XYZ file of C-alpha atoms in Angstrom:
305
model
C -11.542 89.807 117.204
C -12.402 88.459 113.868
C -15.224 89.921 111.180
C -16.743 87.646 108.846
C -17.773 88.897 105.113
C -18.733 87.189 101.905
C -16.768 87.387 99.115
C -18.642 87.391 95.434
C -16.588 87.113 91.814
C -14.931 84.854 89.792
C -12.862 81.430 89.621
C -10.196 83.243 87.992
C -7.258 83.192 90.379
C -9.564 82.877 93.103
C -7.104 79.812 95.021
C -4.278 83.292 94.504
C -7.140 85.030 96.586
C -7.031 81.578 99.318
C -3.292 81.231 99.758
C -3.842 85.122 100.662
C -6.537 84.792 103.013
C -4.515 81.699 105.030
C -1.155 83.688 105.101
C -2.606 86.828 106.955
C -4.644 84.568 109.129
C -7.883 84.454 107.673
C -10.626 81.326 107.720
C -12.561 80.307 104.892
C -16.063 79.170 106.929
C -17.515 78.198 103.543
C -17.358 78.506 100.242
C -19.971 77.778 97.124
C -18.286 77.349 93.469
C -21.145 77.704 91.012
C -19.949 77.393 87.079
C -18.258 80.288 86.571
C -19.073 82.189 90.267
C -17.387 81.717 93.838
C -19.099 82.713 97.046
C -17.058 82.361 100.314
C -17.845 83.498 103.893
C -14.473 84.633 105.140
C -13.512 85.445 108.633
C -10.410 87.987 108.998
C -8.623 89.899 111.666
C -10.085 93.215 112.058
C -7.371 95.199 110.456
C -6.813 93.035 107.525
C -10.629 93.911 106.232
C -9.687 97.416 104.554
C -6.901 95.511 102.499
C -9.454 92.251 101.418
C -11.634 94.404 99.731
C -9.047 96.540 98.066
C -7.090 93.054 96.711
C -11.179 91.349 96.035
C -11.068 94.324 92.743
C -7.668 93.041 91.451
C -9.816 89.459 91.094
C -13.317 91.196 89.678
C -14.937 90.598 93.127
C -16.444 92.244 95.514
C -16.690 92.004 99.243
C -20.859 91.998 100.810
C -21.241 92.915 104.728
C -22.512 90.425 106.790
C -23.403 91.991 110.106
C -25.370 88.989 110.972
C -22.647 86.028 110.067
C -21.067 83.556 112.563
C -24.362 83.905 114.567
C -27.358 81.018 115.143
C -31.044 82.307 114.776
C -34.168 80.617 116.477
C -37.012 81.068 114.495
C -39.761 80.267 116.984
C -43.440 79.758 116.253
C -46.071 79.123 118.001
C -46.775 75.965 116.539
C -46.194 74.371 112.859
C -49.902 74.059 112.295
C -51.009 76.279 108.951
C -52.508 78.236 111.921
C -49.196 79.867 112.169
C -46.681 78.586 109.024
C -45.926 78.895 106.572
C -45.239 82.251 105.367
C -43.814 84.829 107.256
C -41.744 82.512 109.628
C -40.072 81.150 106.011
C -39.838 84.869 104.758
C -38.024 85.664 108.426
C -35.939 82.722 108.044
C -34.661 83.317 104.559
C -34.418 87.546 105.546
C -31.626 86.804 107.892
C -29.949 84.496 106.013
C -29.634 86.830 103.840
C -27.928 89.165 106.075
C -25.215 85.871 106.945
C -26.825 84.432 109.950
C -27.732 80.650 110.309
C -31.863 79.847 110.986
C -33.190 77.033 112.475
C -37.218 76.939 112.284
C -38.642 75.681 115.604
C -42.305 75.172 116.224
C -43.486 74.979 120.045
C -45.728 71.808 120.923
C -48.020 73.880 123.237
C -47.626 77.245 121.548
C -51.033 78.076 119.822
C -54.230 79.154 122.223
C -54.658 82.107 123.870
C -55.138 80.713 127.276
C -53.577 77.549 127.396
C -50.124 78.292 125.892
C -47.133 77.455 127.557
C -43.552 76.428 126.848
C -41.648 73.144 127.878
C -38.509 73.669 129.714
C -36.750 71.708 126.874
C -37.997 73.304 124.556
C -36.461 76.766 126.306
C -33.534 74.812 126.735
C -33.522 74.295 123.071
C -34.065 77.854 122.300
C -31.589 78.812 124.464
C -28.563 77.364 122.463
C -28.978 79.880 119.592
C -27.384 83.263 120.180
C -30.705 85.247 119.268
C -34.305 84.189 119.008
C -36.827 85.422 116.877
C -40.400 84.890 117.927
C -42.825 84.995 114.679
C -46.638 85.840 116.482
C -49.787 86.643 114.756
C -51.843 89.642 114.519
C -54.166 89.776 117.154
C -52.710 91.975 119.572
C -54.505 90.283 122.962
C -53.649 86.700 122.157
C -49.999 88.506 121.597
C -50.088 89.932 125.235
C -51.653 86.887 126.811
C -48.547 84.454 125.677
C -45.332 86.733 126.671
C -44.546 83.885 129.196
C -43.377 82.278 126.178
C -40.548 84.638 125.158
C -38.997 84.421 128.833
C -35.511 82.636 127.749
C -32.130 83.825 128.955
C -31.065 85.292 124.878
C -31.432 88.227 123.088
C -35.317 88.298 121.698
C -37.173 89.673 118.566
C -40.824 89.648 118.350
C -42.850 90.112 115.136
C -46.803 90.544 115.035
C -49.427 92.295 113.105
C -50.021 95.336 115.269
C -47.846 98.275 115.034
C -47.116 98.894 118.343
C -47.396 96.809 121.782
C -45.700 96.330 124.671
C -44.510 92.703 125.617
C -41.383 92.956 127.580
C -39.147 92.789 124.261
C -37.846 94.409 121.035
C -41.004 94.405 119.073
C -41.608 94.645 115.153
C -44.776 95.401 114.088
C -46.689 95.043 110.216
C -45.449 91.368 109.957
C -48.071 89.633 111.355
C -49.647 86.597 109.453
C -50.166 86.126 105.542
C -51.539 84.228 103.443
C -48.723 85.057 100.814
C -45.147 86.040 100.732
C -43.739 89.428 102.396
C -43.323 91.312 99.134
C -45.000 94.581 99.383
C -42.622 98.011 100.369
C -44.411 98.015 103.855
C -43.262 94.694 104.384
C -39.405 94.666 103.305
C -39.294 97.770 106.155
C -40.767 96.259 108.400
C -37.938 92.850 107.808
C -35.555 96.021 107.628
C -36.281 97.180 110.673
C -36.458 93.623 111.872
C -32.504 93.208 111.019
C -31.622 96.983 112.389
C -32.737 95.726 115.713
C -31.107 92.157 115.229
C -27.484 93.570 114.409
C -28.184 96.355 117.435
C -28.374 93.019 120.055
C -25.795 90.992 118.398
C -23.240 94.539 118.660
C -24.325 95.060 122.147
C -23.794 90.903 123.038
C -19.974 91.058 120.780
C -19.518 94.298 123.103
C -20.151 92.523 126.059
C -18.183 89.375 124.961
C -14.890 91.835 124.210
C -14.319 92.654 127.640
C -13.883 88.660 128.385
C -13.622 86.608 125.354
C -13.395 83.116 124.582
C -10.037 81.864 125.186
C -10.196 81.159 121.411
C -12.156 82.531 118.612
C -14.864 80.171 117.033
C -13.825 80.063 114.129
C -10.360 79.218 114.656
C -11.826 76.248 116.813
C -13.820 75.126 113.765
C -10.571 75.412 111.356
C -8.201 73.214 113.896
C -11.804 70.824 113.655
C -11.932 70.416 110.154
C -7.728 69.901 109.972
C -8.072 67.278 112.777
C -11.832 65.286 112.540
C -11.912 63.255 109.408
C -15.530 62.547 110.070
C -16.602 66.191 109.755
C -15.875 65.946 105.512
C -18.378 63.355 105.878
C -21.173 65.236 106.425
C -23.599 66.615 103.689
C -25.392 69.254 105.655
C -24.521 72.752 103.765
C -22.861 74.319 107.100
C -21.462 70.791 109.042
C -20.184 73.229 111.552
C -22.402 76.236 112.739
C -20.076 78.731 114.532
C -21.971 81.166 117.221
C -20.849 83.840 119.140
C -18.887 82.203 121.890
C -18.725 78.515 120.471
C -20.034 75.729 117.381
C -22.583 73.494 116.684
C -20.941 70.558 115.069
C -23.207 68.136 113.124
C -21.538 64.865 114.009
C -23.298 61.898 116.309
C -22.596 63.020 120.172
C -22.550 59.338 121.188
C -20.071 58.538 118.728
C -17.688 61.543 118.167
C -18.092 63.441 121.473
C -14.718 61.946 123.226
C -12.798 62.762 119.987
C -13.845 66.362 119.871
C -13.634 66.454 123.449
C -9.829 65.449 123.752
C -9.157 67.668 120.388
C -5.478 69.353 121.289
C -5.760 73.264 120.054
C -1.749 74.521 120.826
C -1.587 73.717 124.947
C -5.014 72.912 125.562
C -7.378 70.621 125.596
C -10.878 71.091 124.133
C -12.716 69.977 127.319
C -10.556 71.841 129.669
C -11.568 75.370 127.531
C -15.026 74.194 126.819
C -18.118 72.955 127.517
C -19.270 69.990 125.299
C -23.084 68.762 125.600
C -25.554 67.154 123.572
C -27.090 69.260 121.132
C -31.279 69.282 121.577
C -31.153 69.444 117.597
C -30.613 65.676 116.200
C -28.072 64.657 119.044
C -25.406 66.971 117.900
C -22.373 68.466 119.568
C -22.635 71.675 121.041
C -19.306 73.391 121.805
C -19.555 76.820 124.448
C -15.975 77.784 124.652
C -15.235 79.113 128.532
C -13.797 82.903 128.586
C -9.871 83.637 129.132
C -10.823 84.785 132.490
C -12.407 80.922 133.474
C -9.675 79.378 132.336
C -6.803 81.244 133.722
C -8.912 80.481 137.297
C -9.113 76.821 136.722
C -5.849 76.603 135.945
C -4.424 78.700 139.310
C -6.429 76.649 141.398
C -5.121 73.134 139.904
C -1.609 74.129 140.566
């Protein structure tokens, strides 16, 4: 299994500090130069993590846990009237970027009114290709109880309101409910605090439960062989043109137009579409990569021979 940290310091040596990371099989997922400062998300081997951050001091750096990189966030609202937006879904949003994870904002068409909400089966769908969702509420506790049919999606869910306590069926954080200004008061960094404790709690128990039968390759080695192999992907000018999740990638390239060359991608003796399952993203017509575990594809493959 691979961990994923940033790494802060210098440009001094820091392409020394590469040619290390590449030779005891390391990824660089992405990296920020800024004047004099260098920020990379790194993803190592396990046992090569202790020995990064002792070599990071030799180079005046430092290495940050990220419990929450190489994961996609939902950020759902109910809608993306002022009603609900803007604040505390943006303060959510940046919160666990913060912590490494990659947000996307989503606003529901039928989302706002107590008795006529409801949620589209694309839009679940939609929801549904993240690896956690975060459900940003108000702070009336009955119209919170009266819409729980919208958190029923088959990921992990968070759900923020205003009340302190209530039950809806999910992990529930309460004191960030909405505002008319940004989350800056003690009360309301806990209550994000609390928001990530719970967050890195389902994303352990989901790696946990991924270790017993994991993909047949790691994402981010997938995205590496992607990058050496798909011209098209330096193209891009998105920040992150590949998103890596738990058990696959979101690739920011046209499906229509680049879906048969990731699709026929050769990673050692496979090929991609034999050890994955490639569909069009619900986001902009991207490609969405879910990599099949070891134990699907050693079953295809004994009953093709």
């Amino acid at each position: 299994m691979y961990q994923i940290v940033r790494y802060e310091g210098g440009v001094y040596k820091h392409n020394e500090l590469k040619e290390w990371i590449e030779d005891v099989g390391g990824f660089i997922i992405q990296e920020h130069v800024m004047q004099l400062d260098v920020f990379m998300t790194v993803a190592f081997p396990e046992d090569e993590i202790a020995e990064f951050k002792n070599l990071s001091k030799n180079y005046k750096g430092k290495v940050v846990e990220t419990p929450l990189a190489g994961i996609e966030i939902a950020v759902v609202a109910p809608s993306l009237s002022r009603h609900h937006l803007p604040h505390i879904a943006c303060d959510v949003s940046e919160y666990v970027r913060k912590f490494g994870a990659k947000p996307n904002m989503i606003g529901l068409s039928h989302g706002a009114g107590k008795s006529i909400s409801q949620i589209k089966e694309k839009e679940k769908r939609l929801i549904e290709e993240h690896d956690l969702a975060i459900y940003v509420m108000g702070n009336f506790k009955s119209c919170i109880e009266d819409k729980t049919h919208l958190f029923d999606v088959d990921i992990p869910v968070i759900v923020t309101g205003g009340p302190e306590q209530i039950e809806v069926g999910k992990t529930y954080i309460g004191n960030l409910g909405r505002r008319s200004q940004r989350l800056r008061r003690g009360s309301e960094i806990k209550a994000l605090d609390n928001m990530i404790e719970n967050i890195t709690e389902k994303i352990g128990e989901k790696r946990l439960e991924l270790s017993y039968d994991p993909p047949i390759i790691p994402p981010v080695v997938l995205k590496d062989e992607i990058e050496k192999n798909i011209a098209d992907v330096h193209g891009i000018f998105a920040p992150m043109p590949i998103v890596t999740q738990l058990d696959g990638l979101r690739i920011k390239l046209d499906y229509d137009r680049s879906h048969e060359r990731i699709e026929n991608l050769k990673i050692d003796n496979y090929v991609l579409k034999d050890i994955a399952y490639i569909s069009k993203s619900l986001i902009k017509n991207y490609i969405l990569v879910k990599l099949k575990s070891k134990s699907e594809v050693i079953e295809e493959s004994e009953n093709n021979i």
